[in-house]
Amino acid sequence: MGKETGFLELDRQDRTYGPVEERLKNYNEFVVPLAPQALKDQASRCMNCGVPHCHTGCPVNNIIPDWNHLVYEDDFRNALEVLHSTNNFPEFTGRICPAPCEAACTLNIIDEPVTIKSIECAIVDKGWAEGWITPQPAKRRTGKSVAVVGSGPAGMACAQQLARAGHAVTVFEKNDRVGGLMRYGIPDFKLEKHLINRRLVQMMAEGVEFKTSTEVGVTVSVASLKENFDAVVFAGGAEDPRPLAIPGFELPGVRFAMEFLTQQNKRNAGDDEVRAAPRGTLSATGKHVIVIGGGDTGSDCVGTSNRQGAASVTQLEIMPKPPEKEDKAMSWPFWPLKLRTSSSHEEGADRDWAVLTKRVIGDNDVKGLECVRVEWIDGKMQEVPGSEFTLKADLIFLAMGFLGPRKAGMLDQSGVELDPRGNVKANVFEYRTSDDRIWSCGDMRRGQSLVVWAIREGRQCARSVDEALMGRSDLPR
């Protein structure tokens, strides 16, 4: 694979970012790709590992060494074919996946993993630029029909695979545009939405029909789907946000992160304020913003608040501050717990760990947030006596994760069994629910997770549906 001595001769070199002062002026992507020769050099660093752990580190099992070698050989067209053999949408994962494959790379033992994510993104971007990515309609139709509920990465992957197998696929999306969390939850500066749109054009040419502004369980019943389609796939995501049960939670300046992020994405898409913010405009301009929750969604709120011109941004996390560097002997090749600083954090934010929120201060408007420091002893949280403090706040965003899929409407109507965590119960072999006409995949089945896991589940679920309808399947698993 690659150049046998490449990893000895060349250091890791990854994509860079545009200057902070420039990128804060807009919502465009700001990653600076590697130059062609630098990309080939980085691909040459891929070792001829006896056991390529990057395969198992990647949820979709990308055949990473093979397409690294093809890039080193300047054979991008075949690299694209290998990449697409396991991943329907590498332009998404090449931008927003945290790259567990790189954590699993053998060279990560010395903190010099191959720049897998950057190479993946370069392959697919070149494929689009060269016109190599075209619709792949089925050669013959099966006469079977499938309804896919939800147009996020799981629903999109499942729908595309089933359409390519020859089934008539209809995707139902409750929002006005397709894309799920990628469309309205992920800021444009991380994933510009034209990337989703061009995949939709490809999928429609392959025979997929999209019905937007159509909520199953409200405007369309589950019973009607079962009556009109041979199979139904629930891929609606995990959208029930975790609330903050403290005094003052009900104040209008305390809002869920997804509402804030969705508003800005809709504005970027050209929507007027009535459509973008039906519950009232959320603006961080000139305000002291507190983001509760230390994950990716919280980071996205930080980046969006800074672009809106917040007076200050503070991000709080209830867990202790992770170590700067992981213990490789304990963690490799698995995903390590360590401190991660995003591009949004680098743009400006105060971060604090081991903080428990106690009360929102304010009458009609938010004025502040009372907090206390905590320590974790034997896995149990304890407040630190005398550590109470108050932060000034005008706007508080809750980014504390999700409790699972929303139950009202579709799930209540369907009567499918739920697991102990409140997700739709289905195994990872058949993805079939307690109703043998209904399958489920993605965050609705596994709980909140990564885009790359959603794509994997969508693909595997499609194969299971195809097998059930046809008695066999040629779709990859």
Short mmCIF file of C-alpha atoms in Angstrom, two decimals:
data_model
loop_
_atom_site.label_atom_id
_atom_site.label_comp_id
_atom_site.label_asym_id
_atom_site.label_seq_id
_atom_site.Cartn_x
_atom_site.Cartn_y
_atom_site.Cartn_z
CA MET A 1 0.00 0.00 0.00
CA GLY A 2 1.30 3.45 -0.88
CA LYS A 3 5.02 3.94 -0.73
CA GLU A 4 6.70 1.36 1.47
CA THR A 5 8.84 3.98 3.17
CA GLY A 6 6.36 6.85 2.91
CA PHE A 7 5.47 6.91 6.60
CA LEU A 8 9.18 7.06 7.44
CA GLU A 9 9.96 9.88 5.03
CA LEU A 10 6.92 12.14 5.41
CA ASP A 11 5.21 13.74 8.39
CA ARG A 12 1.46 14.04 8.69
CA GLN A 13 0.10 17.12 6.92
CA ASP A 14 -3.61 17.84 7.03
CA ARG A 15 -6.01 20.40 5.62
CA THR A 16 -5.90 23.85 7.15
CA TYR A 17 -8.52 26.48 7.96
CA GLY A 18 -9.03 29.96 6.56
CA PRO A 19 -8.28 32.88 8.92
CA VAL A 20 -10.73 33.37 11.80
CA GLU A 21 -11.39 37.01 11.03
CA GLU A 22 -12.52 36.09 7.51
CA ARG A 23 -14.60 33.01 8.25
CA LEU A 24 -16.59 34.76 11.00
CA LYS A 25 -17.99 37.10 8.33
CA ASN A 26 -20.04 34.37 6.63
CA TYR A 27 -21.42 30.85 6.89
CA ASN A 28 -19.34 29.30 4.10
CA GLU A 29 -17.05 26.32 4.49
CA PHE A 30 -13.50 27.43 5.30
CA VAL A 31 -11.39 24.27 5.07
CA VAL A 32 -8.40 24.68 2.74
CA PRO A 33 -7.80 21.41 0.81
CA LEU A 34 -4.38 19.88 0.37
CA ALA A 35 -2.56 20.60 -2.86
CA PRO A 36 -2.55 17.65 -5.33
CA GLN A 37 1.07 16.65 -4.66
CA ALA A 38 0.63 16.98 -0.89
CA LEU A 39 -2.44 14.76 -1.14
CA LYS A 40 -0.51 12.07 -2.97
CA ASP A 41 2.30 12.36 -0.44
CA GLN A 42 -0.11 11.87 2.43
CA ALA A 43 -1.70 8.87 0.72
CA SER A 44 1.78 7.37 0.34
CA ARG A 45 2.12 7.27 4.13
CA CYS A 46 -0.47 4.47 4.35
CA MET A 47 1.42 1.44 5.67
CA ASN A 48 1.12 -2.13 4.46
CA CYS A 49 -0.41 -3.12 7.81
CA GLY A 50 -0.84 -6.80 8.50
CA VAL A 51 -4.16 -5.92 10.13
CA PRO A 52 -5.54 -2.58 8.85
CA HIS A 53 -7.40 -1.44 11.96
CA CYS A 54 -8.77 1.55 10.03
CA HIS A 55 -11.25 -0.90 8.44
CA THR A 56 -12.86 -1.73 11.76
CA GLY A 57 -12.45 1.80 13.08
CA CYS A 58 -14.68 3.00 10.25
CA PRO A 59 -18.39 2.22 10.84
CA VAL A 60 -19.03 1.76 7.10
CA ASN A 61 -15.89 -0.39 6.80
CA ASN A 62 -14.31 1.82 4.13
CA ILE A 63 -11.55 -0.02 2.23
CA ILE A 64 -9.11 2.69 3.20
CA PRO A 65 -5.69 1.23 2.26
CA ASP A 66 -6.92 0.43 -1.24
CA TRP A 67 -8.11 3.91 -2.10
CA ASN A 68 -5.09 5.47 -0.40
CA HIS A 69 -2.88 3.48 -2.73
CA LEU A 70 -4.95 4.46 -5.76
CA VAL A 71 -4.61 8.15 -4.83
CA TYR A 72 -0.86 7.67 -4.49
CA GLU A 73 -0.94 6.18 -8.01
CA ASP A 74 -3.01 9.18 -9.18
CA ASP A 75 -5.89 6.86 -10.08
CA PHE A 76 -8.71 8.89 -8.58
CA ARG A 77 -11.43 7.34 -10.70
CA ASN A 78 -10.88 3.85 -9.35
CA ALA A 79 -10.32 5.29 -5.89
CA LEU A 80 -13.81 6.80 -6.15
CA GLU A 81 -15.30 3.46 -7.14
CA VAL A 82 -13.71 1.75 -4.14
CA LEU A 83 -14.87 4.53 -1.85
CA HIS A 84 -18.45 4.41 -3.13
CA SER A 85 -18.54 0.63 -2.71
CA THR A 86 -18.97 1.11 1.06
CA ASN A 87 -20.16 4.71 1.45
CA ASN A 88 -23.00 6.38 -0.44
CA PHE A 89 -22.10 9.91 0.64
CA PRO A 90 -18.37 10.37 1.31
CA GLU A 91 -18.66 14.12 0.76
CA PHE A 92 -20.70 14.20 4.00
CA THR A 93 -18.43 11.97 6.06
CA GLY A 94 -15.33 13.65 4.60
CA ARG A 95 -16.56 16.87 6.20
CA ILE A 96 -18.46 16.06 9.39
CA CYS A 97 -17.27 12.63 10.54
CA PRO A 98 -14.89 12.76 13.55
CA ALA A 99 -12.73 10.15 11.76
CA PRO A 100 -12.62 7.14 14.11
CA CYS A 101 -10.64 5.52 11.28
CA GLU A 102 -7.74 7.87 12.01
CA ALA A 103 -7.90 7.03 15.71
CA ALA A 104 -7.58 3.37 14.70
CA CYS A 105 -4.72 3.97 12.24
CA THR A 106 -1.50 2.17 13.20
CA LEU A 107 0.41 5.42 12.82
CA ASN A 108 -1.81 6.97 15.49
CA ILE A 109 0.26 5.06 18.01
CA ILE A 110 2.83 7.82 17.47
CA ASP A 111 0.19 10.53 16.93
CA GLU A 112 0.84 10.64 13.17
CA PRO A 113 -2.20 8.92 11.61
CA VAL A 114 -2.75 8.98 7.86
CA THR A 115 -5.01 11.90 6.86
CA ILE A 116 -7.78 9.49 5.89
CA LYS A 117 -10.66 11.95 6.19
CA SER A 118 -8.98 14.57 4.00
CA ILE A 119 -8.10 12.01 1.33
CA GLU A 120 -11.65 10.64 1.35
CA CYS A 121 -13.07 14.14 0.86
CA ALA A 122 -10.61 14.92 -1.93
CA ILE A 123 -11.55 11.75 -3.82
CA VAL A 124 -15.27 12.44 -3.88
CA ASP A 125 -14.87 16.18 -4.51
CA LYS A 126 -12.74 15.37 -7.55
CA GLY A 127 -15.35 12.85 -8.66
CA TRP A 128 -18.02 15.54 -8.68
CA ALA A 129 -15.73 18.06 -10.34
CA GLU A 130 -14.83 15.62 -13.11
CA GLY A 131 -18.43 14.52 -13.71
CA TRP A 132 -17.72 10.93 -12.71
CA ILE A 133 -20.63 10.74 -10.26
CA THR A 134 -23.81 10.07 -12.20
CA PRO A 135 -27.17 8.40 -11.50
CA GLN A 136 -27.16 4.61 -11.33
CA PRO A 137 -30.76 3.62 -12.08
CA ALA A 138 -31.71 -0.02 -11.77
CA LYS A 139 -31.61 -2.06 -14.96
CA ARG A 140 -34.92 -3.69 -14.10
CA ARG A 141 -37.79 -2.90 -11.74
CA THR A 142 -38.99 -5.37 -9.14
CA GLY A 143 -42.58 -4.17 -8.87
CA LYS A 144 -42.14 -3.77 -5.12
CA SER A 145 -42.55 -0.47 -3.28
CA VAL A 146 -40.92 0.85 -0.10
CA ALA A 147 -41.76 3.87 2.07
CA VAL A 148 -38.79 5.40 3.89
CA VAL A 149 -39.72 7.79 6.69
CA GLY A 150 -37.01 10.38 7.30
CA SER A 151 -34.53 11.88 4.86
CA GLY A 152 -31.42 12.11 7.02
CA PRO A 153 -28.30 10.11 6.18
CA ALA A 154 -29.86 6.78 7.24
CA GLY A 155 -33.01 7.34 5.20
CA MET A 156 -31.08 8.66 2.20
CA ALA A 157 -28.66 5.72 2.18
CA CYS A 158 -31.44 3.18 2.61
CA ALA A 159 -33.55 4.78 -0.13
CA GLN A 160 -30.68 4.97 -2.60
CA GLN A 161 -29.70 1.34 -2.10
CA LEU A 162 -33.28 0.11 -2.46
CA ALA A 163 -33.84 2.20 -5.60
CA ARG A 164 -30.69 0.77 -7.15
CA ALA A 165 -32.04 -2.70 -6.37
CA GLY A 166 -35.07 -1.87 -8.52
CA HIS A 167 -37.71 -1.02 -5.93
CA ALA A 168 -40.01 1.98 -6.13
CA VAL A 169 -38.95 4.11 -3.16
CA THR A 170 -40.78 7.08 -1.67
CA VAL A 171 -39.12 9.13 1.07
CA PHE A 172 -41.39 11.02 3.47
CA GLU A 173 -39.89 14.08 5.21
CA LYS A 174 -41.82 16.25 7.67
CA ASN A 175 -39.62 19.30 7.06
CA ASP A 176 -39.81 21.50 3.97
CA ARG A 177 -36.44 20.33 2.66
CA VAL A 178 -34.64 16.99 2.52
CA GLY A 179 -31.59 16.18 4.61
CA GLY A 180 -32.70 15.72 8.20
CA LEU A 181 -30.13 16.74 10.79
CA MET A 182 -27.59 17.44 8.05
CA ARG A 183 -29.91 20.05 6.55
CA TYR A 184 -31.04 21.94 9.61
CA GLY A 185 -28.86 20.78 12.51
CA ILE A 186 -25.36 21.12 11.05
CA PRO A 187 -24.24 24.66 10.23
CA ASP A 188 -23.38 25.59 6.66
CA PHE A 189 -19.82 26.41 7.65
CA LYS A 190 -19.33 22.69 8.30
CA LEU A 191 -21.52 21.33 5.49
CA GLU A 192 -22.82 23.54 2.71
CA LYS A 193 -26.26 22.41 1.63
CA HIS A 194 -25.61 22.31 -2.11
CA LEU A 195 -23.76 19.07 -1.30
CA ILE A 196 -27.05 17.52 -0.17
CA ASN A 197 -28.98 19.00 -3.09
CA ARG A 198 -26.82 17.41 -5.77
CA ARG A 199 -27.24 13.98 -4.16
CA LEU A 200 -30.99 14.51 -4.23
CA VAL A 201 -30.81 15.21 -7.96
CA GLN A 202 -28.86 11.98 -8.41
CA MET A 203 -31.33 9.98 -6.31
CA MET A 204 -34.37 11.38 -8.10
CA ALA A 205 -32.79 10.36 -11.40
CA GLU A 206 -32.44 6.88 -9.91
CA GLY A 207 -36.16 6.79 -9.23
CA VAL A 208 -36.46 7.94 -5.61
CA GLU A 209 -39.50 10.12 -4.95
CA PHE A 210 -39.36 12.68 -2.14
CA LYS A 211 -42.44 13.98 -0.33
CA THR A 212 -41.52 16.94 1.87
CA SER A 213 -43.72 18.76 4.41
CA THR A 214 -45.36 15.38 4.98
CA GLU A 215 -45.28 14.10 8.55
CA VAL A 216 -46.08 10.43 8.94
CA GLY A 217 -48.38 10.01 11.91
CA VAL A 218 -49.93 13.44 11.31
CA THR A 219 -50.64 14.19 7.64
CA VAL A 220 -50.17 10.58 6.56
CA SER A 221 -51.03 7.62 8.77
CA VAL A 222 -48.81 4.62 9.38
CA ALA A 223 -51.76 2.41 8.38
CA SER A 224 -51.91 4.06 4.95
CA LEU A 225 -48.20 3.42 4.41
CA LYS A 226 -48.63 -0.25 5.28
CA GLU A 227 -51.62 -0.43 2.93
CA ASN A 228 -49.88 1.23 -0.02
CA PHE A 229 -46.30 -0.03 0.28
CA ASP A 230 -44.78 -3.49 0.51
CA ALA A 231 -42.35 -2.38 3.23
CA VAL A 232 -41.89 0.61 5.53
CA VAL A 233 -38.61 1.87 6.99
CA PHE A 234 -38.53 4.15 10.02
CA ALA A 235 -35.40 6.33 9.76
CA GLY A 236 -36.65 9.44 11.52
CA GLY A 237 -33.72 10.12 13.81
CA ALA A 238 -33.51 10.87 17.54
CA GLU A 239 -35.17 14.26 17.93
CA ASP A 240 -36.42 14.37 21.53
CA PRO A 241 -34.05 16.85 23.22
CA ARG A 242 -32.91 16.40 26.80
CA PRO A 243 -34.52 19.14 28.92
CA LEU A 244 -32.97 21.10 31.77
CA ALA A 245 -35.11 20.60 34.87
CA ILE A 246 -34.07 23.64 36.90
CA PRO A 247 -35.96 26.76 38.03
CA GLY A 248 -36.16 29.29 35.21
CA PHE A 249 -36.04 26.66 32.46
CA GLU A 250 -39.33 28.04 31.13
CA LEU A 251 -37.99 31.55 30.44
CA PRO A 252 -38.11 32.56 26.75
CA GLY A 253 -34.33 33.07 26.62
CA VAL A 254 -33.70 29.38 27.37
CA ARG A 255 -34.02 27.40 24.14
CA PHE A 256 -32.99 24.09 22.65
CA ALA A 257 -29.91 24.21 20.46
CA MET A 258 -31.62 22.71 17.44
CA GLU A 259 -34.11 25.56 17.23
CA PHE A 260 -31.27 28.08 17.14
CA LEU A 261 -29.25 26.16 14.55
CA THR A 262 -32.31 25.46 12.38
CA GLN A 263 -33.24 29.14 12.27
CA GLN A 264 -29.84 30.17 10.96
CA ASN A 265 -29.70 27.38 8.40
CA LYS A 266 -33.12 28.42 7.10
CA ARG A 267 -31.98 32.03 6.81
CA ASN A 268 -28.93 30.88 4.89
CA ALA A 269 -31.26 28.97 2.57
CA GLY A 270 -33.14 32.18 1.77
CA ASP A 271 -36.17 31.82 4.04
CA ASP A 272 -37.71 34.99 5.44
CA GLU A 273 -37.95 35.41 9.21
CA VAL A 274 -41.55 34.14 9.36
CA ARG A 275 -40.52 30.77 7.90
CA ALA A 276 -37.12 30.65 9.58
CA ALA A 277 -38.30 31.54 13.08
CA PRO A 278 -42.00 30.74 13.57
CA ARG A 279 -41.61 30.89 17.38
CA GLY A 280 -39.73 34.16 17.32
CA THR A 281 -36.23 35.17 16.26
CA LEU A 282 -33.29 33.81 18.25
CA SER A 283 -30.33 36.11 17.80
CA ALA A 284 -27.03 36.09 19.67
CA THR A 285 -26.04 39.54 18.40
CA GLY A 286 -24.62 41.60 21.26
CA LYS A 287 -25.70 39.03 23.85
CA HIS A 288 -23.93 36.99 26.49
CA VAL A 289 -24.55 33.42 25.37
CA ILE A 290 -24.21 30.28 27.46
CA VAL A 291 -24.23 26.88 25.79
CA ILE A 292 -24.95 23.95 28.12
CA GLY A 293 -23.46 20.77 26.73
CA GLY A 294 -19.90 20.09 25.60
CA GLY A 295 -20.48 18.04 22.45
CA ASP A 296 -20.61 18.79 18.74
CA THR A 297 -24.03 20.44 18.87
CA GLY A 298 -22.79 22.77 21.58
CA SER A 299 -19.74 23.56 19.46
CA ASP A 300 -22.02 24.39 16.52
CA CYS A 301 -23.92 26.83 18.74
CA VAL A 302 -20.60 28.46 19.65
CA GLY A 303 -19.65 28.92 15.98
CA THR A 304 -23.07 30.24 15.03
CA SER A 305 -23.20 32.64 18.00
CA ASN A 306 -19.81 34.06 17.08
CA ARG A 307 -20.94 34.62 13.51
CA GLN A 308 -24.00 36.45 14.77
CA GLY A 309 -21.79 38.77 16.84
CA ALA A 310 -22.32 37.53 20.40
CA ALA A 311 -20.81 39.70 23.16
CA SER A 312 -19.45 36.53 24.81
CA VAL A 313 -19.88 32.78 24.49
CA THR A 314 -19.42 30.30 27.34
CA GLN A 315 -19.77 26.54 26.94
CA LEU A 316 -20.43 24.40 30.02
CA GLU A 317 -20.00 20.66 30.46
CA ILE A 318 -21.07 18.64 33.49
CA MET A 319 -18.36 15.99 33.05
CA PRO A 320 -14.72 16.55 34.10
CA LYS A 321 -12.26 18.02 31.63
CA PRO A 322 -10.81 15.18 29.53
CA PRO A 323 -7.04 14.64 29.36
CA GLU A 324 -5.09 16.51 26.69
CA LYS A 325 -3.71 13.20 25.38
CA GLU A 326 -4.99 9.68 25.59
CA ASP A 327 -3.10 6.68 26.94
CA LYS A 328 -2.42 4.81 23.69
CA ALA A 329 -1.63 1.55 25.48
CA MET A 330 -5.12 1.62 26.98
CA SER A 331 -7.18 3.06 24.13
CA TRP A 332 -5.71 2.30 20.70
CA PRO A 333 -7.22 1.31 18.24
CA PHE A 334 -10.48 2.39 19.82
CA TRP A 335 -12.00 5.87 19.97
CA PRO A 336 -10.24 7.62 22.87
CA LEU A 337 -11.58 9.97 25.50
CA LYS A 338 -9.48 13.11 25.25
CA LEU A 339 -9.86 16.87 24.98
CA ARG A 340 -11.06 17.95 21.55
CA THR A 341 -11.01 21.55 20.42
CA SER A 342 -13.13 22.35 17.39
CA SER A 343 -12.67 25.12 14.85
CA SER A 344 -15.58 26.91 16.53
CA HIS A 345 -13.80 26.87 19.88
CA GLU A 346 -10.74 28.37 18.21
CA GLU A 347 -12.92 31.25 16.97
CA GLY A 348 -13.59 32.33 20.53
CA ALA A 349 -15.30 30.80 23.56
CA ASP A 350 -14.77 30.20 27.25
CA ARG A 351 -15.08 26.52 28.16
CA ASP A 352 -15.66 25.15 31.63
CA TRP A 353 -15.98 21.57 32.86
CA ALA A 354 -17.48 19.81 35.88
CA VAL A 355 -20.16 22.48 36.20
CA LEU A 356 -23.73 21.82 37.31
CA THR A 357 -26.39 24.42 36.51
CA LYS A 358 -28.75 25.23 39.40
CA ARG A 359 -31.06 28.10 38.45
CA VAL A 360 -31.77 30.51 35.62
CA ILE A 361 -31.92 34.06 36.94
CA GLY A 362 -34.49 36.44 35.46
CA ASP A 363 -38.10 37.56 35.38
CA ASN A 364 -39.32 37.90 31.82
CA ASP A 365 -35.81 37.86 30.38
CA VAL A 366 -32.77 35.77 31.22
CA LYS A 367 -30.23 37.69 33.30
CA GLY A 368 -27.85 35.01 34.50
CA LEU A 369 -27.20 31.38 35.38
CA GLU A 370 -26.38 30.06 38.84
CA CYS A 371 -23.90 27.18 38.81
CA VAL A 372 -21.88 25.01 41.16
CA ARG A 373 -18.74 22.98 40.61
CA VAL A 374 -18.92 19.22 40.96
CA GLU A 375 -16.48 16.39 41.40
CA TRP A 376 -16.89 12.81 40.34
CA ILE A 377 -16.06 10.15 42.93
CA ASP A 378 -16.48 6.46 42.01
CA GLY A 379 -18.67 7.53 39.11
CA LYS A 380 -20.98 9.60 41.28
CA MET A 381 -21.36 13.34 41.04
CA GLN A 382 -21.04 15.46 44.17
CA GLU A 383 -21.33 19.22 44.53
CA VAL A 384 -18.24 20.98 45.82
CA PRO A 385 -19.22 23.00 48.94
CA GLY A 386 -18.69 26.73 48.59
CA SER A 387 -18.06 26.56 44.81
CA GLU A 388 -21.25 28.32 43.72
CA PHE A 389 -20.90 31.03 41.09
CA THR A 390 -23.09 33.04 38.72
CA LEU A 391 -22.57 33.72 35.03
CA LYS A 392 -24.08 36.65 33.18
CA ALA A 393 -26.43 35.44 30.46
CA ASP A 394 -28.93 36.83 27.99
CA LEU A 395 -29.45 33.65 25.99
CA ILE A 396 -29.01 30.02 27.04
CA PHE A 397 -28.89 27.15 24.56
CA LEU A 398 -29.46 23.56 25.68
CA ALA A 399 -27.22 21.12 23.81
CA MET A 400 -27.31 18.18 26.19
CA GLY A 401 -28.12 15.45 23.73
CA PHE A 402 -31.32 13.60 22.89
CA LEU A 403 -33.51 11.10 24.69
CA GLY A 404 -34.41 9.19 21.53
CA PRO A 405 -37.08 9.48 18.84
CA ARG A 406 -40.26 11.42 19.42
CA LYS A 407 -43.05 9.06 20.35
CA ALA A 408 -46.15 11.10 19.50
CA GLY A 409 -47.57 10.48 16.06
CA MET A 410 -45.75 7.89 14.00
CA LEU A 411 -44.35 5.63 16.73
CA ASP A 412 -47.51 5.71 18.84
CA GLN A 413 -49.60 4.91 15.76
CA SER A 414 -47.35 2.08 14.66
CA GLY A 415 -47.28 0.33 18.02
CA VAL A 416 -43.77 -0.98 17.39
CA GLU A 417 -41.87 -2.17 20.42
CA LEU A 418 -39.27 0.14 21.97
CA ASP A 419 -36.05 -0.84 23.71
CA PRO A 420 -35.28 0.16 27.34
CA ARG A 421 -33.71 3.42 26.12
CA GLY A 422 -36.86 4.44 24.25
CA ASN A 423 -35.51 3.73 20.75
CA VAL A 424 -37.26 1.56 18.18
CA LYS A 425 -36.33 -2.04 18.95
CA ALA A 426 -34.66 -3.82 16.03
CA ASN A 427 -31.46 -5.85 15.78
CA VAL A 428 -28.46 -5.05 13.58
CA PHE A 429 -28.91 -8.11 11.37
CA GLU A 430 -32.44 -7.71 10.06
CA TYR A 431 -33.35 -4.20 11.31
CA ARG A 432 -36.90 -5.51 11.53
CA THR A 433 -39.19 -4.18 14.24
CA SER A 434 -41.87 -6.05 16.19
CA ASP A 435 -44.12 -5.35 13.17
CA ASP A 436 -42.82 -7.56 10.36
CA ARG A 437 -43.81 -4.94 7.75
CA ILE A 438 -41.71 -2.21 9.40
CA TRP A 439 -37.92 -1.84 9.61
CA SER A 440 -35.91 0.81 11.45
CA CYS A 441 -32.37 2.17 11.15
CA GLY A 442 -30.16 5.08 12.11
CA ASP A 443 -30.59 7.21 15.22
CA MET A 444 -34.23 6.18 15.58
CA ARG A 445 -32.98 2.65 16.25
CA ARG A 446 -29.57 3.15 17.89
CA GLY A 447 -30.01 6.55 19.56
CA GLN A 448 -28.09 9.72 18.73
CA SER A 449 -24.90 8.87 16.90
CA LEU A 450 -22.67 9.79 13.97
CA VAL A 451 -23.59 10.40 10.34
CA VAL A 452 -21.29 7.55 9.36
CA TRP A 453 -23.18 5.12 11.61
CA ALA A 454 -26.46 6.29 10.08
CA ILE A 455 -25.16 5.58 6.57
CA ARG A 456 -24.00 2.12 7.63
CA GLU A 457 -27.36 1.26 9.18
CA GLY A 458 -29.28 2.61 6.20
CA ARG A 459 -27.26 0.42 3.83
CA GLN A 460 -27.61 -2.70 5.96
CA CYS A 461 -31.31 -2.10 6.50
CA ALA A 462 -31.79 -1.78 2.73
CA ARG A 463 -30.25 -5.20 2.20
CA SER A 464 -32.56 -6.72 4.81
CA VAL A 465 -35.63 -5.15 3.18
CA ASP A 466 -34.48 -6.33 -0.26
CA GLU A 467 -34.00 -9.88 1.02
CA ALA A 468 -37.45 -9.89 2.60
CA LEU A 469 -39.12 -8.65 -0.58
CA MET A 470 -37.18 -10.72 -3.09
CA GLY A 471 -35.97 -13.77 -1.15
CA ARG A 472 -32.33 -12.81 -1.83
CA SER A 473 -30.25 -9.66 -2.25
CA ASP A 474 -27.20 -8.55 -4.20
CA LEU A 475 -26.90 -5.38 -2.16
CA PRO A 476 -23.67 -5.18 -0.11
CA ARG A 477 -23.91 -5.40 3.64
#
